[in-house]
Amino acid sequence: MAKQWYIVHTYSGYEAKAKQSLLERAQLAGKEELFDEILIPEETVVEVVKGKKRTSKRKFFPGYIVVRMELNEETWHVVKDTPKITGFVAGAGADDKPTPISDEEVERMTQRMKEGVAKPKPKIEFEEGESVRVVSGPFANFSGVIDTVRPEKEKIRVMVQVFGRATPVELEYMQVEKA
């Protein structure tokens, strides 16, 4: 039987622990050759904390890992009996078998993960009318109100008070923080 991708439900926040435990259990059971790859779908995000850029990981499917494995009675039990794992994502019926996902779906997921590493997404979302403080650049320490948000370019236009006049300034997400 060929190896396929399956979605496995874990305790939220314990995805890495579940992955490690699953690898260890497969090895102890002598079934590690039936398990290929285990992915934690996450992307890299950037946020500004106290004026400094900080990169972190954000799971885009919290509480789930994706496992490439050969599914049989024994491997099903290896997964089901692993601590921090609640089971497979399956069909609607109570005794439905786990449903594999396509290689294309997994490829889209890994592509999103790669894009996140190459160009981290901003963790913060901005809205028009919101007050912000500029943290870097020539307008550092100025405050203003967001006039326009351009998420595709990760830029905003902020109306900043300069010499008593509202002046539009185009800034990157990383140059401001919410006031």
JSON list of C-alpha atoms in Angstrom, two decimals:
[
{"chain": "A", "resi": 1, "resn": "MET", "atom": "CA", "xyz": [0.00, 0.00, 0.00]},
{"chain": "A", "resi": 2, "resn": "ALA", "atom": "CA", "xyz": [1.30, 3.44, -0.90]},
{"chain": "A", "resi": 3, "resn": "LYS", "atom": "CA", "xyz": [1.96, 6.21, 1.59]},
{"chain": "A", "resi": 4, "resn": "GLN", "atom": "CA", "xyz": [-0.55, 9.03, 1.67]},
{"chain": "A", "resi": 5, "resn": "TRP", "atom": "CA", "xyz": [-1.04, 12.29, 3.55]},
{"chain": "A", "resi": 6, "resn": "TYR", "atom": "CA", "xyz": [-3.44, 12.37, 6.49]},
{"chain": "A", "resi": 7, "resn": "ILE", "atom": "CA", "xyz": [-4.53, 15.20, 8.76]},
{"chain": "A", "resi": 8, "resn": "VAL", "atom": "CA", "xyz": [-4.13, 14.37, 12.43]},
{"chain": "A", "resi": 9, "resn": "HIS", "atom": "CA", "xyz": [-5.84, 16.32, 15.22]},
{"chain": "A", "resi": 10, "resn": "THR", "atom": "CA", "xyz": [-3.65, 17.27, 18.19]},
{"chain": "A", "resi": 11, "resn": "TYR", "atom": "CA", "xyz": [-4.06, 19.30, 21.36]},
{"chain": "A", "resi": 12, "resn": "SER", "atom": "CA", "xyz": [-3.75, 22.92, 20.30]},
{"chain": "A", "resi": 13, "resn": "GLY", "atom": "CA", "xyz": [-0.34, 24.29, 21.20]},
{"chain": "A", "resi": 14, "resn": "TYR", "atom": "CA", "xyz": [1.17, 20.79, 21.41]},
{"chain": "A", "resi": 15, "resn": "GLU", "atom": "CA", "xyz": [1.72, 20.18, 17.70]},
{"chain": "A", "resi": 16, "resn": "ALA", "atom": "CA", "xyz": [5.53, 19.94, 17.99]},
{"chain": "A", "resi": 17, "resn": "LYS", "atom": "CA", "xyz": [5.27, 17.68, 21.05]},
{"chain": "A", "resi": 18, "resn": "ALA", "atom": "CA", "xyz": [2.73, 15.46, 19.25]},
{"chain": "A", "resi": 19, "resn": "LYS", "atom": "CA", "xyz": [5.04, 15.24, 16.21]},
{"chain": "A", "resi": 20, "resn": "GLN", "atom": "CA", "xyz": [7.99, 14.24, 18.40]},
{"chain": "A", "resi": 21, "resn": "SER", "atom": "CA", "xyz": [5.92, 11.69, 20.36]},
{"chain": "A", "resi": 22, "resn": "LEU", "atom": "CA", "xyz": [4.58, 10.18, 17.13]},
{"chain": "A", "resi": 23, "resn": "LEU", "atom": "CA", "xyz": [8.08, 9.77, 15.70]},
{"chain": "A", "resi": 24, "resn": "GLU", "atom": "CA", "xyz": [9.25, 8.12, 18.93]},
{"chain": "A", "resi": 25, "resn": "ARG", "atom": "CA", "xyz": [6.24, 5.76, 19.10]},
{"chain": "A", "resi": 26, "resn": "ALA", "atom": "CA", "xyz": [6.68, 4.74, 15.44]},
{"chain": "A", "resi": 27, "resn": "GLN", "atom": "CA", "xyz": [10.32, 3.94, 16.16]},
{"chain": "A", "resi": 28, "resn": "LEU", "atom": "CA", "xyz": [9.52, 1.95, 19.33]},
{"chain": "A", "resi": 29, "resn": "ALA", "atom": "CA", "xyz": [6.89, -0.05, 17.44]},
{"chain": "A", "resi": 30, "resn": "GLY", "atom": "CA", "xyz": [9.41, -0.74, 14.68]},
{"chain": "A", "resi": 31, "resn": "LYS", "atom": "CA", "xyz": [7.13, 1.00, 12.16]},
{"chain": "A", "resi": 32, "resn": "GLU", "atom": "CA", "xyz": [9.24, 4.07, 11.32]},
{"chain": "A", "resi": 33, "resn": "GLU", "atom": "CA", "xyz": [9.59, 2.94, 7.68]},
{"chain": "A", "resi": 34, "resn": "LEU", "atom": "CA", "xyz": [5.80, 3.32, 7.34]},
{"chain": "A", "resi": 35, "resn": "PHE", "atom": "CA", "xyz": [5.98, 7.01, 8.30]},
{"chain": "A", "resi": 36, "resn": "ASP", "atom": "CA", "xyz": [7.64, 9.47, 5.92]},
{"chain": "A", "resi": 37, "resn": "GLU", "atom": "CA", "xyz": [7.12, 13.06, 6.86]},
{"chain": "A", "resi": 38, "resn": "ILE", "atom": "CA", "xyz": [5.26, 15.01, 9.53]},
{"chain": "A", "resi": 39, "resn": "LEU", "atom": "CA", "xyz": [4.46, 18.67, 8.88]},
{"chain": "A", "resi": 40, "resn": "ILE", "atom": "CA", "xyz": [3.27, 21.35, 11.26]},
{"chain": "A", "resi": 41, "resn": "PRO", "atom": "CA", "xyz": [1.58, 23.84, 8.90]},
{"chain": "A", "resi": 42, "resn": "GLU", "atom": "CA", "xyz": [2.94, 27.21, 10.01]},
{"chain": "A", "resi": 43, "resn": "GLU", "atom": "CA", "xyz": [4.09, 30.45, 8.50]},
{"chain": "A", "resi": 44, "resn": "THR", "atom": "CA", "xyz": [6.64, 33.04, 9.53]},
{"chain": "A", "resi": 45, "resn": "VAL", "atom": "CA", "xyz": [5.19, 36.33, 10.74]},
{"chain": "A", "resi": 46, "resn": "VAL", "atom": "CA", "xyz": [6.86, 39.60, 11.69]},
{"chain": "A", "resi": 47, "resn": "GLU", "atom": "CA", "xyz": [5.73, 41.99, 14.38]},
{"chain": "A", "resi": 48, "resn": "VAL", "atom": "CA", "xyz": [7.19, 45.10, 15.94]},
{"chain": "A", "resi": 49, "resn": "VAL", "atom": "CA", "xyz": [7.61, 44.87, 19.71]},
{"chain": "A", "resi": 50, "resn": "LYS", "atom": "CA", "xyz": [9.01, 47.92, 21.51]},
{"chain": "A", "resi": 51, "resn": "GLY", "atom": "CA", "xyz": [10.38, 49.26, 18.24]},
{"chain": "A", "resi": 52, "resn": "LYS", "atom": "CA", "xyz": [12.19, 46.05, 17.32]},
{"chain": "A", "resi": 53, "resn": "LYS", "atom": "CA", "xyz": [11.26, 43.60, 14.56]},
{"chain": "A", "resi": 54, "resn": "ARG", "atom": "CA", "xyz": [10.50, 40.16, 15.89]},
{"chain": "A", "resi": 55, "resn": "THR", "atom": "CA", "xyz": [9.97, 37.12, 13.71]},
{"chain": "A", "resi": 56, "resn": "SER", "atom": "CA", "xyz": [7.88, 34.25, 14.99]},
{"chain": "A", "resi": 57, "resn": "LYS", "atom": "CA", "xyz": [5.93, 31.27, 13.70]},
{"chain": "A", "resi": 58, "resn": "ARG", "atom": "CA", "xyz": [2.14, 31.20, 13.47]},
{"chain": "A", "resi": 59, "resn": "LYS", "atom": "CA", "xyz": [0.29, 27.99, 12.80]},
{"chain": "A", "resi": 60, "resn": "PHE", "atom": "CA", "xyz": [-2.30, 28.33, 10.08]},
{"chain": "A", "resi": 61, "resn": "PHE", "atom": "CA", "xyz": [-4.08, 25.17, 11.24]},
{"chain": "A", "resi": 62, "resn": "PRO", "atom": "CA", "xyz": [-3.66, 25.22, 15.03]},
{"chain": "A", "resi": 63, "resn": "GLY", "atom": "CA", "xyz": [-4.32, 21.82, 16.54]},
{"chain": "A", "resi": 64, "resn": "TYR", "atom": "CA", "xyz": [-3.41, 19.84, 13.40]},
{"chain": "A", "resi": 65, "resn": "ILE", "atom": "CA", "xyz": [-0.38, 18.14, 11.91]},
{"chain": "A", "resi": 66, "resn": "VAL", "atom": "CA", "xyz": [-0.09, 16.51, 8.50]},
{"chain": "A", "resi": 67, "resn": "VAL", "atom": "CA", "xyz": [1.43, 13.03, 8.34]},
{"chain": "A", "resi": 68, "resn": "ARG", "atom": "CA", "xyz": [2.62, 11.09, 5.28]},
{"chain": "A", "resi": 69, "resn": "MET", "atom": "CA", "xyz": [2.27, 7.44, 6.16]},
{"chain": "A", "resi": 70, "resn": "GLU", "atom": "CA", "xyz": [1.11, 4.03, 5.11]},
{"chain": "A", "resi": 71, "resn": "LEU", "atom": "CA", "xyz": [-2.22, 3.51, 6.86]},
{"chain": "A", "resi": 72, "resn": "ASN", "atom": "CA", "xyz": [-2.95, 0.05, 8.23]},
{"chain": "A", "resi": 73, "resn": "GLU", "atom": "CA", "xyz": [-4.36, -1.33, 11.50]},
{"chain": "A", "resi": 74, "resn": "GLU", "atom": "CA", "xyz": [-0.99, -1.09, 13.29]},
{"chain": "A", "resi": 75, "resn": "THR", "atom": "CA", "xyz": [-0.02, 2.42, 12.13]},
{"chain": "A", "resi": 76, "resn": "TRP", "atom": "CA", "xyz": [-3.56, 3.63, 12.91]},
{"chain": "A", "resi": 77, "resn": "HIS", "atom": "CA", "xyz": [-3.05, 2.49, 16.52]},
{"chain": "A", "resi": 78, "resn": "VAL", "atom": "CA", "xyz": [0.44, 4.03, 16.69]},
{"chain": "A", "resi": 79, "resn": "VAL", "atom": "CA", "xyz": [-1.12, 7.41, 15.79]},
{"chain": "A", "resi": 80, "resn": "LYS", "atom": "CA", "xyz": [-4.28, 7.01, 17.92]},
{"chain": "A", "resi": 81, "resn": "ASP", "atom": "CA", "xyz": [-2.35, 5.97, 21.04]},
{"chain": "A", "resi": 82, "resn": "THR", "atom": "CA", "xyz": [0.18, 8.81, 20.86]},
{"chain": "A", "resi": 83, "resn": "PRO", "atom": "CA", "xyz": [-0.05, 11.36, 23.71]},
{"chain": "A", "resi": 84, "resn": "LYS", "atom": "CA", "xyz": [-1.36, 14.82, 22.66]},
{"chain": "A", "resi": 85, "resn": "ILE", "atom": "CA", "xyz": [-3.03, 13.33, 19.56]},
{"chain": "A", "resi": 86, "resn": "THR", "atom": "CA", "xyz": [-6.81, 13.01, 19.57]},
{"chain": "A", "resi": 87, "resn": "GLY", "atom": "CA", "xyz": [-7.11, 11.18, 16.24]},
{"chain": "A", "resi": 88, "resn": "PHE", "atom": "CA", "xyz": [-7.37, 11.41, 12.50]},
{"chain": "A", "resi": 89, "resn": "VAL", "atom": "CA", "xyz": [-9.58, 13.81, 10.58]},
{"chain": "A", "resi": 90, "resn": "ALA", "atom": "CA", "xyz": [-12.07, 11.46, 8.93]},
{"chain": "A", "resi": 91, "resn": "GLY", "atom": "CA", "xyz": [-15.41, 11.48, 7.15]},
{"chain": "A", "resi": 92, "resn": "ALA", "atom": "CA", "xyz": [-18.72, 12.26, 8.82]},
{"chain": "A", "resi": 93, "resn": "GLY", "atom": "CA", "xyz": [-19.64, 8.74, 10.01]},
{"chain": "A", "resi": 94, "resn": "ALA", "atom": "CA", "xyz": [-18.58, 7.38, 13.39]},
{"chain": "A", "resi": 95, "resn": "ASP", "atom": "CA", "xyz": [-16.63, 4.47, 11.87]},
{"chain": "A", "resi": 96, "resn": "ASP", "atom": "CA", "xyz": [-15.34, 6.29, 8.80]},
{"chain": "A", "resi": 97, "resn": "LYS", "atom": "CA", "xyz": [-11.73, 5.65, 7.86]},
{"chain": "A", "resi": 98, "resn": "PRO", "atom": "CA", "xyz": [-9.29, 8.58, 7.87]},
{"chain": "A", "resi": 99, "resn": "THR", "atom": "CA", "xyz": [-9.52, 10.49, 4.61]},
{"chain": "A", "resi": 100, "resn": "PRO", "atom": "CA", "xyz": [-6.22, 11.10, 2.83]},
{"chain": "A", "resi": 101, "resn": "ILE", "atom": "CA", "xyz": [-5.54, 14.53, 1.36]},
{"chain": "A", "resi": 102, "resn": "SER", "atom": "CA", "xyz": [-4.01, 15.04, -2.06]},
{"chain": "A", "resi": 103, "resn": "ASP", "atom": "CA", "xyz": [-0.35, 15.76, -2.77]},
{"chain": "A", "resi": 104, "resn": "GLU", "atom": "CA", "xyz": [-1.55, 19.01, -4.42]},
{"chain": "A", "resi": 105, "resn": "GLU", "atom": "CA", "xyz": [-3.14, 20.20, -1.17]},
{"chain": "A", "resi": 106, "resn": "VAL", "atom": "CA", "xyz": [0.04, 19.42, 0.75]},
{"chain": "A", "resi": 107, "resn": "GLU", "atom": "CA", "xyz": [2.10, 21.15, -1.98]},
{"chain": "A", "resi": 108, "resn": "ARG", "atom": "CA", "xyz": [-0.05, 24.30, -1.56]},
{"chain": "A", "resi": 109, "resn": "MET", "atom": "CA", "xyz": [0.52, 24.14, 2.18]},
{"chain": "A", "resi": 110, "resn": "THR", "atom": "CA", "xyz": [4.29, 23.72, 1.87]},
{"chain": "A", "resi": 111, "resn": "GLN", "atom": "CA", "xyz": [4.39, 26.52, -0.73]},
{"chain": "A", "resi": 112, "resn": "ARG", "atom": "CA", "xyz": [2.66, 28.83, 1.76]},
{"chain": "A", "resi": 113, "resn": "MET", "atom": "CA", "xyz": [5.19, 27.78, 4.40]},
{"chain": "A", "resi": 114, "resn": "LYS", "atom": "CA", "xyz": [8.12, 28.51, 2.03]},
{"chain": "A", "resi": 115, "resn": "GLU", "atom": "CA", "xyz": [6.67, 31.91, 1.07]},
{"chain": "A", "resi": 116, "resn": "GLY", "atom": "CA", "xyz": [6.37, 32.79, 4.75]},
{"chain": "A", "resi": 117, "resn": "VAL", "atom": "CA", "xyz": [10.07, 32.05, 5.29]},
{"chain": "A", "resi": 118, "resn": "ALA", "atom": "CA", "xyz": [11.10, 34.06, 2.22]},
{"chain": "A", "resi": 119, "resn": "LYS", "atom": "CA", "xyz": [8.80, 37.01, 2.96]},
{"chain": "A", "resi": 120, "resn": "PRO", "atom": "CA", "xyz": [7.31, 36.91, 6.45]},
{"chain": "A", "resi": 121, "resn": "LYS", "atom": "CA", "xyz": [3.76, 38.20, 6.77]},
{"chain": "A", "resi": 122, "resn": "PRO", "atom": "CA", "xyz": [3.00, 41.03, 9.18]},
{"chain": "A", "resi": 123, "resn": "LYS", "atom": "CA", "xyz": [1.27, 39.78, 12.30]},
{"chain": "A", "resi": 124, "resn": "ILE", "atom": "CA", "xyz": [-0.69, 43.02, 12.71]},
{"chain": "A", "resi": 125, "resn": "GLU", "atom": "CA", "xyz": [-3.63, 44.14, 10.61]},
{"chain": "A", "resi": 126, "resn": "PHE", "atom": "CA", "xyz": [-4.38, 47.85, 10.25]},
{"chain": "A", "resi": 127, "resn": "GLU", "atom": "CA", "xyz": [-7.66, 49.65, 9.61]},
{"chain": "A", "resi": 128, "resn": "GLU", "atom": "CA", "xyz": [-8.46, 53.11, 8.28]},
{"chain": "A", "resi": 129, "resn": "GLY", "atom": "CA", "xyz": [-9.14, 55.63, 11.04]},
{"chain": "A", "resi": 130, "resn": "GLU", "atom": "CA", "xyz": [-6.92, 53.80, 13.51]},
{"chain": "A", "resi": 131, "resn": "SER", "atom": "CA", "xyz": [-4.36, 55.78, 15.55]},
{"chain": "A", "resi": 132, "resn": "VAL", "atom": "CA", "xyz": [-0.71, 54.75, 15.17]},
{"chain": "A", "resi": 133, "resn": "ARG", "atom": "CA", "xyz": [2.71, 55.89, 16.32]},
{"chain": "A", "resi": 134, "resn": "VAL", "atom": "CA", "xyz": [5.65, 55.97, 13.91]},
{"chain": "A", "resi": 135, "resn": "VAL", "atom": "CA", "xyz": [8.57, 53.96, 15.36]},
{"chain": "A", "resi": 136, "resn": "SER", "atom": "CA", "xyz": [11.24, 54.34, 12.65]},
{"chain": "A", "resi": 137, "resn": "GLY", "atom": "CA", "xyz": [12.25, 56.58, 9.78]},
{"chain": "A", "resi": 138, "resn": "PRO", "atom": "CA", "xyz": [12.25, 60.38, 9.52]},
{"chain": "A", "resi": 139, "resn": "PHE", "atom": "CA", "xyz": [8.85, 60.63, 11.24]},
{"chain": "A", "resi": 140, "resn": "ALA", "atom": "CA", "xyz": [9.79, 58.47, 14.27]},
{"chain": "A", "resi": 141, "resn": "ASN", "atom": "CA", "xyz": [7.83, 59.36, 17.43]},
{"chain": "A", "resi": 142, "resn": "PHE", "atom": "CA", "xyz": [5.12, 61.18, 15.44]},
{"chain": "A", "resi": 143, "resn": "SER", "atom": "CA", "xyz": [1.53, 60.02, 15.91]},
{"chain": "A", "resi": 144, "resn": "GLY", "atom": "CA", "xyz": [-1.15, 59.97, 13.28]},
{"chain": "A", "resi": 145, "resn": "VAL", "atom": "CA", "xyz": [-4.31, 58.44, 11.94]},
{"chain": "A", "resi": 146, "resn": "ILE", "atom": "CA", "xyz": [-4.39, 55.84, 9.17]},
{"chain": "A", "resi": 147, "resn": "ASP", "atom": "CA", "xyz": [-5.88, 57.27, 5.98]},
{"chain": "A", "resi": 148, "resn": "THR", "atom": "CA", "xyz": [-5.35, 54.33, 3.58]},
{"chain": "A", "resi": 149, "resn": "VAL", "atom": "CA", "xyz": [-4.34, 50.68, 4.04]},
{"chain": "A", "resi": 150, "resn": "ARG", "atom": "CA", "xyz": [-2.64, 48.73, 1.20]},
{"chain": "A", "resi": 151, "resn": "PRO", "atom": "CA", "xyz": [-2.21, 45.19, 2.53]},
{"chain": "A", "resi": 152, "resn": "GLU", "atom": "CA", "xyz": [-0.89, 43.83, -0.78]},
{"chain": "A", "resi": 153, "resn": "LYS", "atom": "CA", "xyz": [2.12, 46.16, -0.47]},
{"chain": "A", "resi": 154, "resn": "GLU", "atom": "CA", "xyz": [2.17, 46.10, 3.36]},
{"chain": "A", "resi": 155, "resn": "LYS", "atom": "CA", "xyz": [1.98, 49.90, 3.36]},
{"chain": "A", "resi": 156, "resn": "ILE", "atom": "CA", "xyz": [-0.28, 52.47, 4.94]},
{"chain": "A", "resi": 157, "resn": "ARG", "atom": "CA", "xyz": [-0.79, 56.18, 4.45]},
{"chain": "A", "resi": 158, "resn": "VAL", "atom": "CA", "xyz": [-0.84, 58.02, 7.75]},
{"chain": "A", "resi": 159, "resn": "MET", "atom": "CA", "xyz": [-1.95, 61.60, 8.32]},
{"chain": "A", "resi": 160, "resn": "VAL", "atom": "CA", "xyz": [0.80, 63.00, 10.58]},
{"chain": "A", "resi": 161, "resn": "GLN", "atom": "CA", "xyz": [0.73, 66.44, 12.24]},
{"chain": "A", "resi": 162, "resn": "VAL", "atom": "CA", "xyz": [3.79, 68.34, 10.95]},
{"chain": "A", "resi": 163, "resn": "PHE", "atom": "CA", "xyz": [4.04, 72.04, 11.87]},
{"chain": "A", "resi": 164, "resn": "GLY", "atom": "CA", "xyz": [0.36, 72.05, 12.79]},
{"chain": "A", "resi": 165, "resn": "ARG", "atom": "CA", "xyz": [-0.75, 70.60, 9.45]},
{"chain": "A", "resi": 166, "resn": "ALA", "atom": "CA", "xyz": [-2.00, 67.11, 8.61]},
{"chain": "A", "resi": 167, "resn": "THR", "atom": "CA", "xyz": [0.53, 65.68, 6.18]},
{"chain": "A", "resi": 168, "resn": "PRO", "atom": "CA", "xyz": [0.07, 62.33, 4.39]},
{"chain": "A", "resi": 169, "resn": "VAL", "atom": "CA", "xyz": [3.05, 60.01, 4.87]},
{"chain": "A", "resi": 170, "resn": "GLU", "atom": "CA", "xyz": [3.44, 56.59, 3.18]},
{"chain": "A", "resi": 171, "resn": "LEU", "atom": "CA", "xyz": [4.89, 54.06, 5.63]},
{"chain": "A", "resi": 172, "resn": "GLU", "atom": "CA", "xyz": [5.54, 50.34, 5.79]},
{"chain": "A", "resi": 173, "resn": "TYR", "atom": "CA", "xyz": [3.74, 48.22, 8.37]},
{"chain": "A", "resi": 174, "resn": "MET", "atom": "CA", "xyz": [7.04, 47.73, 10.22]},
{"chain": "A", "resi": 175, "resn": "GLN", "atom": "CA", "xyz": [7.49, 51.48, 10.68]},
{"chain": "A", "resi": 176, "resn": "VAL", "atom": "CA", "xyz": [4.42, 51.92, 12.87]},
{"chain": "A", "resi": 177, "resn": "GLU", "atom": "CA", "xyz": [2.77, 50.45, 15.94]},
{"chain": "A", "resi": 178, "resn": "LYS", "atom": "CA", "xyz": [-0.79, 50.77, 17.15]},
{"chain": "A", "resi": 179, "resn": "ALA", "atom": "CA", "xyz": [-1.20, 53.69, 19.52]}
]
